[in-house]
Every structure is written in C-alpha cells, then in structure tokens.
Coordinates of N, CA and C in Angstrom, one line a residue:
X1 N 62.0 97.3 107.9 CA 63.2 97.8 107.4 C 63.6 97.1 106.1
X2 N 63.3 95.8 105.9 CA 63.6 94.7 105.1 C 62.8 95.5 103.8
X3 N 61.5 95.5 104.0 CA 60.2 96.1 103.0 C 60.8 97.5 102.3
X4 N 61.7 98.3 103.1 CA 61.6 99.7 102.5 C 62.9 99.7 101.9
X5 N 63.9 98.4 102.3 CA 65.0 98.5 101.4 C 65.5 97.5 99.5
X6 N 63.6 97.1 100.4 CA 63.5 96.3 98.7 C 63.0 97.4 98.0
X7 N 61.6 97.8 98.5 CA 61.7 99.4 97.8 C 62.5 99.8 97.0
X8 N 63.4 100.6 98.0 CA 64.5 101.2 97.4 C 65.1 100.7 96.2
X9 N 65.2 99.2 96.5 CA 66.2 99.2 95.6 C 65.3 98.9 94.0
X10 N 64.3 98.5 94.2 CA 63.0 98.6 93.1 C 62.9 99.7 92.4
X11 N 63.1 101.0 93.3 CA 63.2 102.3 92.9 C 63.9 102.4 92.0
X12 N 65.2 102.2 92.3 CA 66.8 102.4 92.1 C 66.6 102.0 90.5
X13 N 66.6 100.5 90.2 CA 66.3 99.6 89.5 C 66.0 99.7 88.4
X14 N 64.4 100.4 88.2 CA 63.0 101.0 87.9 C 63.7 102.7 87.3
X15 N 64.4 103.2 87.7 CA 65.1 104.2 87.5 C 66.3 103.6 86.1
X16 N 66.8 103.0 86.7 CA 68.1 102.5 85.3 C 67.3 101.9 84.3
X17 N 66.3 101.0 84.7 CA 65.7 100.6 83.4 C 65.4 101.7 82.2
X18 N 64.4 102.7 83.0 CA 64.1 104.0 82.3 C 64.9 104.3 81.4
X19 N 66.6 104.9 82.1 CA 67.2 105.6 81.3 C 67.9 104.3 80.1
X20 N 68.0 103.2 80.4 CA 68.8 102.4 79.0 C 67.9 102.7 78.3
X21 N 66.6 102.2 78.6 CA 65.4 102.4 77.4 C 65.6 103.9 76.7
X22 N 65.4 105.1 77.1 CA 65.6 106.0 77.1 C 66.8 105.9 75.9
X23 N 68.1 105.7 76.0 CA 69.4 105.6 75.6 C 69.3 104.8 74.3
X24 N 68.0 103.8 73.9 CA 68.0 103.2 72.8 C 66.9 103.8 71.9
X25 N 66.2 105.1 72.6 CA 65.2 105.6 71.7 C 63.9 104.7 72.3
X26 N 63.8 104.4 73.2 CA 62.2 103.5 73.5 C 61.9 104.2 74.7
X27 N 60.8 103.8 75.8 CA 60.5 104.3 76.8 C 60.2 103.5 77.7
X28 N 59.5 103.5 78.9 CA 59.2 102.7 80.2 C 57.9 103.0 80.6
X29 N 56.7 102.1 80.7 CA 55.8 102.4 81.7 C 55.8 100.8 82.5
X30 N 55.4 101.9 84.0 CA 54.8 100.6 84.7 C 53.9 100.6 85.0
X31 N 53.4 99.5 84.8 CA 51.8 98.9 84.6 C 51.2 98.4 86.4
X32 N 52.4 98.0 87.1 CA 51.5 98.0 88.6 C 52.9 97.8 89.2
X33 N 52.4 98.4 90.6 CA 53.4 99.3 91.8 C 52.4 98.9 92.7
X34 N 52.8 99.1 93.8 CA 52.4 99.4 95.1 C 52.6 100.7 95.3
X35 N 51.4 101.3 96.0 CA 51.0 102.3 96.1 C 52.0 103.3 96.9
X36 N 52.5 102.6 98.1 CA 53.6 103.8 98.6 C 54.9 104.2 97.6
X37 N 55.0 103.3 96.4 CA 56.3 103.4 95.1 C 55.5 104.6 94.8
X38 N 54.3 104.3 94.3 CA 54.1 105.1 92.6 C 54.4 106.7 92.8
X39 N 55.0 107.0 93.9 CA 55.3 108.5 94.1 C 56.6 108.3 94.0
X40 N 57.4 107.9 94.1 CA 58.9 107.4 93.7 C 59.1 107.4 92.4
X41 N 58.3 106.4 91.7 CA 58.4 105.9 89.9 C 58.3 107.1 89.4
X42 N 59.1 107.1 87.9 CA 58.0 107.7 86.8 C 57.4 107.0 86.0
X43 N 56.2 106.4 86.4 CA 54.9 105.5 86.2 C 54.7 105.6 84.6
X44 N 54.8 106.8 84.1 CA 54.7 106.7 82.7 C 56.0 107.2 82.1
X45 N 56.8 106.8 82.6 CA 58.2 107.0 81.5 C 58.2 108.3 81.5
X46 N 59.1 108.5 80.3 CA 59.6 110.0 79.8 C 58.2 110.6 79.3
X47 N 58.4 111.8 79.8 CA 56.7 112.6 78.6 C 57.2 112.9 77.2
X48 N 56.7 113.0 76.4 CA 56.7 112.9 74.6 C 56.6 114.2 74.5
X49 N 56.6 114.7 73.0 CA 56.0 115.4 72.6 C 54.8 116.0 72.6
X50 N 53.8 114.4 72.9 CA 52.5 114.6 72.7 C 51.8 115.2 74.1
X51 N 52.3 115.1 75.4 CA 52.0 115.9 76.4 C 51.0 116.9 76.4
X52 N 51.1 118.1 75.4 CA 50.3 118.9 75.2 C 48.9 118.6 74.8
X53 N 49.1 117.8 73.6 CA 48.1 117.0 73.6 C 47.5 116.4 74.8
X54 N 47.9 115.6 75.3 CA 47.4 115.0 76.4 C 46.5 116.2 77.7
X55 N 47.5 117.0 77.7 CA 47.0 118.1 78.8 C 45.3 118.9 78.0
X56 N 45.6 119.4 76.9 CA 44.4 119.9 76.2 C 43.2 118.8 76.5
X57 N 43.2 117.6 76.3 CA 42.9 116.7 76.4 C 41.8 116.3 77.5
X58 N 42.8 116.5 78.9 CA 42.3 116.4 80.0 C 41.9 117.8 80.5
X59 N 42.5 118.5 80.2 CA 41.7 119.9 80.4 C 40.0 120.0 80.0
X60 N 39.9 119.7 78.9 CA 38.3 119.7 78.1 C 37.5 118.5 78.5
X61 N 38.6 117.2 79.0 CA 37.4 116.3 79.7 C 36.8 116.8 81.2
X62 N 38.2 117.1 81.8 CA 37.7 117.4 83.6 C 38.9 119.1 83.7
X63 N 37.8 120.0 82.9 CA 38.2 120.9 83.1 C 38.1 121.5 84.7
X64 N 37.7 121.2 85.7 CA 37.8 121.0 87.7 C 38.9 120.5 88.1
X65 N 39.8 119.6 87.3 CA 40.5 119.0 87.6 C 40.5 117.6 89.1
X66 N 39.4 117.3 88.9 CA 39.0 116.1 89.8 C 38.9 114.6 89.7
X67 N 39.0 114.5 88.1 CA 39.4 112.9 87.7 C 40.2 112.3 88.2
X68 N 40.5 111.7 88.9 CA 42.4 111.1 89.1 C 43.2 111.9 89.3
X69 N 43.3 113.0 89.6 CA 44.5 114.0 89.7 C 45.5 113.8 90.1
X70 N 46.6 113.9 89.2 CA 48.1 113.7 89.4 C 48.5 112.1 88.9
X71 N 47.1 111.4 88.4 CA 47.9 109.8 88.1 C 47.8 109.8 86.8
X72 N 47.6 110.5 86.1 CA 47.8 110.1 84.3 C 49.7 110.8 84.0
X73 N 49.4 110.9 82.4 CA 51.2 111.0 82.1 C 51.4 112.5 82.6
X74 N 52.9 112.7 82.8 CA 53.0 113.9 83.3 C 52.5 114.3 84.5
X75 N 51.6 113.8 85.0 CA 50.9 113.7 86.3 C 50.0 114.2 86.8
X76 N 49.3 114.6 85.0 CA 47.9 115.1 85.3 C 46.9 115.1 85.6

C-alpha cells in the first residue's frame, strides 16, 4: 500500500512538473521509471510539432510495427 501511494504521488508530482515546464515554453522527459509508472507518465513530455516527422520516421524504419511499440514519443 506504502509502494503504490508513493507511486501516486510520483505520478501526481511528475504531472505538475510537466505542466510549469510546459507554462515557461520548455518541456519534460523522463529518463527512468519503474516499469509499472511508465504507463501513468508522459515519458516524453508534450509532443511537438515534429511528431509527424517522427511517425514518418518510424513508419519507414519498422513499417510492421514491432520495434518497441508504444515506447517512443507519442507512443509509437
């Protein structure tokens, strides 16, 4: 119970950081989690512009979609 309410509040935390950043024009990534979080986080911050790029990207590398799926930005 102890474990899931540090969690939480890591979550919580991890979430406000985002948006000040966010609020001064900068962004958030985090670089290491524990694995039951990283579905909680947004591991790579806000998505950009460049998304599209990114998606094209990964499209033409693992057009199957089997690389890592769902852990790059956006959650590609």
């Amino acid at each position: 119970q102890n474990n899931n309410s540090s969690a939480d509040k890591a979550v919580v935390v991890a979430g406000e950081l985002l948006e000040r950043s966010l609020e001064t024009g900068g962004n958030m990534v985090i670089q290491r989690a524990p694995a039951p979080m990283k579905g909680r986080l947004k591991i790579w911050g806000k998505t950009g512009t460049d998304f599209i790029l990114y998606k094209r990207l990964k499209d033409q590398l693992d057009p199957a979609g089997i690389m890592s799926p769902g852990r790059f930005v956006g959650n590609l």
